[in-house]
Amino acid sequence: MSNTISPKSNQMPVGSVQCENTSLNLLKANDFVAKAIRDRLTDICVINICSSPGSGKTTLMQETGKRLGKDLNIAVLVGDPETERDAIRMREVGINALQIVTGGMCHIEAQMILQALDHINLENVDLLFIENVGNLVCPAAFDLGEDYRVTLLAATEGDDKPKKYPRMFLTSELMVVSKADLLPYVPFSVEAVTKDAREVNPNLDVISISSLKGDGLDDWCNWLKDRVTAKKTAASVSQ
């Protein structure tokens, strides 16, 4: 008789079978819900905003609301592990916002968005932002039913992130270099980060902005308006 002891993680009850990777099953279920979200929001442009914590997502959302509020009806779903602070900041500038508290989870999942849609007024909304939990790893794997994914990368973070966290940049349509007003004071190269990011994703658009100074915000707002127009045009054609 062999004395070899199998790891406890490999031991199964009699009659059981080895299941597939549970992470893969979770993502398959998430993708199913994400499709349901797309089927529901046929004429609303949905933008998933991702980044590390402190990159300036909320400030950018506030400035976007101030600049586009007269042209577009905007709503925001804000994800955080705890507190409602970011949603409050949105409402202070007149943006329709709902906080999603993930209870410690490091990302938003599609089922959270689907539930939240029943608790926010989306009548006549043109543009729905999903401000994801600050994290460059987990959110990259979860489709939230968005039309476009935007990744913010602050000048204070360092320009080596696209190669260190490639999936986030691979799955994004736009990289926004935020806090560009700090570029003269930090060792960050927009040229280098753009090169690395486009080696990961050759189709990635890049915009540099300063939410505090206003640099690049016109380009950002024009990018958004073009996507909203494209979504509404596609919706009208399919009707």
Short mmCIF file of C-alpha atoms in Angstrom, two decimals:
data_model
loop_
_atom_site.label_atom_id
_atom_site.label_comp_id
_atom_site.label_asym_id
_atom_site.label_seq_id
_atom_site.Cartn_x
_atom_site.Cartn_y
_atom_site.Cartn_z
CA MET A 1 0.00 0.00 0.00
CA SER A 2 1.33 3.38 -0.92
CA ASN A 3 2.11 5.82 1.90
CA THR A 4 1.67 8.83 -0.39
CA ILE A 5 -0.88 11.26 1.02
CA SER A 6 -2.78 13.40 -1.43
CA PRO A 7 -3.15 17.10 -0.62
CA LYS A 8 -6.41 17.84 1.17
CA SER A 9 -7.33 20.23 -1.61
CA ASN A 10 -7.39 17.27 -4.03
CA GLN A 11 -9.48 14.93 -1.84
CA MET A 12 -13.09 14.47 -2.92
CA PRO A 13 -16.06 12.55 -1.50
CA VAL A 14 -16.95 9.23 -3.12
CA GLY A 15 -19.07 9.79 -6.20
CA SER A 16 -17.97 13.39 -6.73
CA VAL A 17 -16.34 14.81 -9.84
CA GLN A 18 -13.72 17.48 -10.32
CA CYS A 19 -15.41 20.74 -11.36
CA GLU A 20 -14.15 23.28 -13.85
CA ASN A 21 -12.26 26.31 -12.63
CA THR A 22 -14.78 28.24 -10.52
CA SER A 23 -13.35 31.58 -11.66
CA LEU A 24 -14.16 30.70 -15.25
CA ASN A 25 -17.71 29.73 -14.28
CA LEU A 26 -18.11 33.00 -12.40
CA LEU A 27 -16.98 35.01 -15.42
CA LYS A 28 -19.33 33.08 -17.72
CA ALA A 29 -22.23 33.95 -15.42
CA ASN A 30 -21.07 37.56 -15.27
CA ASP A 31 -20.96 37.77 -19.08
CA PHE A 32 -24.55 36.49 -19.23
CA VAL A 33 -25.71 39.29 -16.93
CA ALA A 34 -23.62 41.85 -18.85
CA LYS A 35 -25.51 40.92 -22.02
CA ALA A 36 -28.80 41.47 -20.19
CA ILE A 37 -27.60 44.97 -19.26
CA ARG A 38 -26.71 45.75 -22.88
CA ASP A 39 -30.09 44.48 -24.04
CA ARG A 40 -31.77 46.78 -21.52
CA LEU A 41 -29.71 49.94 -22.15
CA THR A 42 -30.02 50.02 -25.91
CA ASP A 43 -29.97 53.80 -26.31
CA ILE A 44 -27.81 54.83 -23.31
CA CYS A 45 -24.05 55.05 -23.78
CA VAL A 46 -22.39 53.23 -20.87
CA ILE A 47 -18.81 54.08 -19.90
CA ASN A 48 -16.91 51.96 -17.35
CA ILE A 49 -14.27 54.16 -15.65
CA CYS A 50 -11.39 52.19 -14.12
CA SER A 51 -8.17 53.16 -12.35
CA SER A 52 -6.09 52.82 -9.22
CA PRO A 53 -7.41 54.52 -6.07
CA GLY A 54 -6.79 58.27 -6.06
CA SER A 55 -6.29 58.72 -9.80
CA GLY A 56 -8.99 61.38 -10.01
CA LYS A 57 -12.05 59.47 -11.26
CA THR A 58 -14.56 61.30 -9.08
CA THR A 59 -13.10 64.75 -9.77
CA LEU A 60 -13.20 63.99 -13.49
CA MET A 61 -16.85 62.92 -13.20
CA GLN A 62 -17.67 66.19 -11.42
CA GLU A 63 -15.95 68.31 -14.08
CA THR A 64 -17.58 66.28 -16.86
CA GLY A 65 -21.00 66.92 -15.35
CA LYS A 66 -20.30 70.65 -15.15
CA ARG A 67 -19.18 70.84 -18.77
CA LEU A 68 -21.67 68.47 -20.42
CA GLY A 69 -24.66 68.85 -18.14
CA LYS A 70 -26.38 71.25 -20.54
CA ASP A 71 -25.78 69.02 -23.55
CA LEU A 72 -26.28 65.53 -22.13
CA ASN A 73 -28.35 63.94 -19.40
CA ILE A 74 -25.74 62.13 -17.26
CA ALA A 75 -26.06 59.54 -14.51
CA VAL A 76 -23.35 57.80 -12.48
CA LEU A 77 -23.19 54.50 -10.63
CA VAL A 78 -20.33 54.74 -8.14
CA GLY A 79 -18.60 51.67 -6.73
CA ASP A 80 -16.68 51.67 -3.45
CA PRO A 81 -16.01 49.07 -0.74
CA GLU A 82 -17.59 51.39 1.85
CA THR A 83 -19.19 54.88 2.32
CA GLU A 84 -21.35 57.00 0.01
CA ARG A 85 -18.90 59.90 -0.23
CA ASP A 86 -18.28 59.81 -3.96
CA ALA A 87 -21.98 59.72 -4.85
CA ILE A 88 -22.53 62.69 -2.54
CA ARG A 89 -19.79 64.59 -4.39
CA MET A 90 -21.59 63.87 -7.68
CA ARG A 91 -24.92 65.10 -6.37
CA GLU A 92 -23.32 68.29 -5.09
CA VAL A 93 -22.67 69.32 -8.70
CA GLY A 94 -26.11 68.23 -9.90
CA ILE A 95 -25.30 64.76 -11.24
CA ASN A 96 -27.81 61.94 -10.77
CA ALA A 97 -25.73 59.41 -8.80
CA LEU A 98 -26.23 56.15 -6.92
CA GLN A 99 -23.60 54.54 -4.70
CA ILE A 100 -22.92 50.81 -4.99
CA VAL A 101 -21.28 49.59 -1.77
CA THR A 102 -19.42 46.39 -2.57
CA GLY A 103 -18.86 45.44 1.07
CA GLY A 104 -15.12 45.00 0.70
CA MET A 105 -15.06 43.50 -2.80
CA CYS A 106 -12.28 44.89 -4.99
CA HIS A 107 -14.45 45.31 -8.09
CA ILE A 108 -18.00 45.73 -9.37
CA GLU A 109 -19.73 42.75 -10.96
CA ALA A 110 -22.47 42.84 -13.59
CA GLN A 111 -25.14 41.58 -11.21
CA MET A 112 -24.50 44.62 -8.98
CA ILE A 113 -25.12 46.93 -11.94
CA LEU A 114 -28.28 45.05 -12.94
CA GLN A 115 -29.66 45.44 -9.42
CA ALA A 116 -28.68 49.11 -9.25
CA LEU A 117 -30.54 49.90 -12.49
CA ASP A 118 -33.82 49.38 -10.63
CA HIS A 119 -32.88 52.08 -8.10
CA ILE A 120 -31.72 54.95 -10.31
CA ASN A 121 -33.81 57.09 -12.63
CA LEU A 122 -32.54 56.56 -16.16
CA GLU A 123 -35.40 58.26 -17.98
CA ASN A 124 -33.98 60.38 -20.82
CA VAL A 125 -30.39 59.59 -19.73
CA ASP A 126 -27.87 59.83 -22.58
CA LEU A 127 -24.69 58.83 -20.77
CA LEU A 128 -24.26 56.44 -17.84
CA PHE A 129 -20.89 56.30 -16.12
CA ILE A 130 -19.88 53.36 -13.95
CA GLU A 131 -17.12 54.52 -11.63
CA ASN A 132 -15.45 51.25 -10.74
CA VAL A 133 -13.64 50.38 -7.52
CA GLY A 134 -10.06 51.67 -7.54
CA ASN A 135 -8.03 48.67 -8.74
CA LEU A 136 -6.09 47.86 -11.91
CA VAL A 137 -6.41 44.07 -11.54
CA CYS A 138 -9.84 42.60 -10.72
CA PRO A 139 -12.10 45.06 -12.61
CA ALA A 140 -10.33 44.20 -15.86
CA ALA A 141 -11.90 40.73 -15.88
CA PHE A 142 -15.52 41.77 -15.35
CA ASP A 143 -17.69 42.99 -18.22
CA LEU A 144 -20.33 45.33 -16.78
CA GLY A 145 -22.37 45.67 -19.94
CA GLU A 146 -20.49 48.83 -20.88
CA ASP A 147 -20.03 50.15 -24.39
CA TYR A 148 -16.56 51.51 -23.63
CA ARG A 149 -13.97 51.05 -20.91
CA VAL A 150 -11.79 53.99 -19.95
CA THR A 151 -8.70 53.62 -17.76
CA LEU A 152 -7.30 56.60 -15.88
CA LEU A 153 -3.60 56.61 -15.09
CA ALA A 154 -2.42 59.49 -12.90
CA ALA A 155 0.93 61.12 -13.56
CA THR A 156 1.79 60.43 -9.91
CA GLU A 157 1.52 56.65 -10.40
CA GLY A 158 4.48 56.13 -12.71
CA ASP A 159 4.49 55.38 -16.42
CA ASP A 160 5.22 51.64 -16.14
CA LYS A 161 1.65 50.48 -15.45
CA PRO A 162 0.48 49.31 -18.93
CA LYS A 163 3.05 46.49 -19.04
CA LYS A 164 2.55 45.63 -15.34
CA TYR A 165 -1.25 45.50 -15.59
CA PRO A 166 -1.75 44.67 -19.28
CA ARG A 167 -5.27 43.24 -19.14
CA MET A 168 -6.74 46.53 -17.99
CA PHE A 169 -5.24 48.40 -20.93
CA LEU A 170 -5.96 45.58 -23.38
CA THR A 171 -9.66 45.72 -22.54
CA SER A 172 -9.93 49.53 -22.65
CA GLU A 173 -10.80 51.80 -25.56
CA LEU A 174 -9.26 54.91 -24.00
CA MET A 175 -6.41 55.67 -21.60
CA VAL A 176 -6.67 59.01 -19.83
CA VAL A 177 -3.46 60.36 -18.32
CA SER A 178 -4.83 62.35 -15.39
CA LYS A 179 -3.26 65.02 -13.18
CA ALA A 180 -1.28 66.24 -16.18
CA ASP A 181 -0.64 69.53 -14.37
CA LEU A 182 1.85 67.59 -12.21
CA LEU A 183 3.90 66.29 -15.16
CA PRO A 184 6.67 68.94 -14.71
CA TYR A 185 7.22 67.71 -11.15
CA VAL A 186 7.14 63.90 -11.45
CA PRO A 187 9.19 61.32 -13.40
CA PHE A 188 6.39 60.41 -15.82
CA SER A 189 6.64 60.31 -19.61
CA VAL A 190 3.40 60.51 -21.59
CA GLU A 191 5.33 59.36 -24.66
CA ALA A 192 6.69 56.29 -22.85
CA VAL A 193 3.37 55.30 -21.29
CA THR A 194 1.60 55.71 -24.62
CA LYS A 195 4.20 53.52 -26.34
CA ASP A 196 3.84 50.77 -23.73
CA ALA A 197 0.05 50.97 -23.71
CA ARG A 198 -0.19 50.74 -27.50
CA GLU A 199 2.17 47.78 -27.55
CA VAL A 200 -0.43 46.09 -25.34
CA ASN A 201 -3.40 47.49 -27.27
CA PRO A 202 -2.63 49.13 -30.64
CA ASN A 203 -6.16 50.53 -30.92
CA LEU A 204 -6.06 52.44 -27.63
CA ASP A 205 -6.90 56.14 -27.73
CA VAL A 206 -4.93 58.40 -25.37
CA ILE A 207 -5.87 61.76 -23.86
CA SER A 208 -3.97 63.77 -21.24
CA ILE A 209 -6.05 65.86 -18.87
CA SER A 210 -5.95 68.02 -15.78
CA SER A 211 -9.32 68.12 -14.05
CA LEU A 212 -8.12 70.98 -11.85
CA LYS A 213 -6.64 73.17 -14.61
CA GLY A 214 -9.00 72.12 -17.40
CA ASP A 215 -6.29 70.94 -19.81
CA GLY A 216 -7.55 68.26 -22.20
CA LEU A 217 -11.14 68.31 -20.91
CA ASP A 218 -12.49 69.58 -24.24
CA ASP A 219 -10.92 66.56 -25.97
CA TRP A 220 -12.39 64.28 -23.31
CA CYS A 221 -15.87 65.79 -23.64
CA ASN A 222 -15.74 65.59 -27.43
CA TRP A 223 -14.72 61.92 -27.19
CA LEU A 224 -17.76 61.28 -25.00
CA LYS A 225 -20.18 63.19 -27.21
CA ASP A 226 -19.02 61.26 -30.27
CA ARG A 227 -19.67 57.94 -28.47
CA VAL A 228 -23.10 59.04 -27.28
CA THR A 229 -24.03 60.05 -30.82
CA ALA A 230 -22.78 56.72 -32.19
CA LYS A 231 -24.83 54.76 -29.63
CA LYS A 232 -28.03 56.67 -30.36
CA THR A 233 -27.50 56.34 -34.11
CA ALA A 234 -27.01 52.57 -33.78
CA ALA A 235 -30.12 52.32 -31.60
CA SER A 236 -32.27 54.23 -34.10
CA VAL A 237 -31.06 52.06 -36.99
CA SER A 238 -31.87 48.83 -35.15
CA GLN A 239 -35.44 49.88 -34.35
#
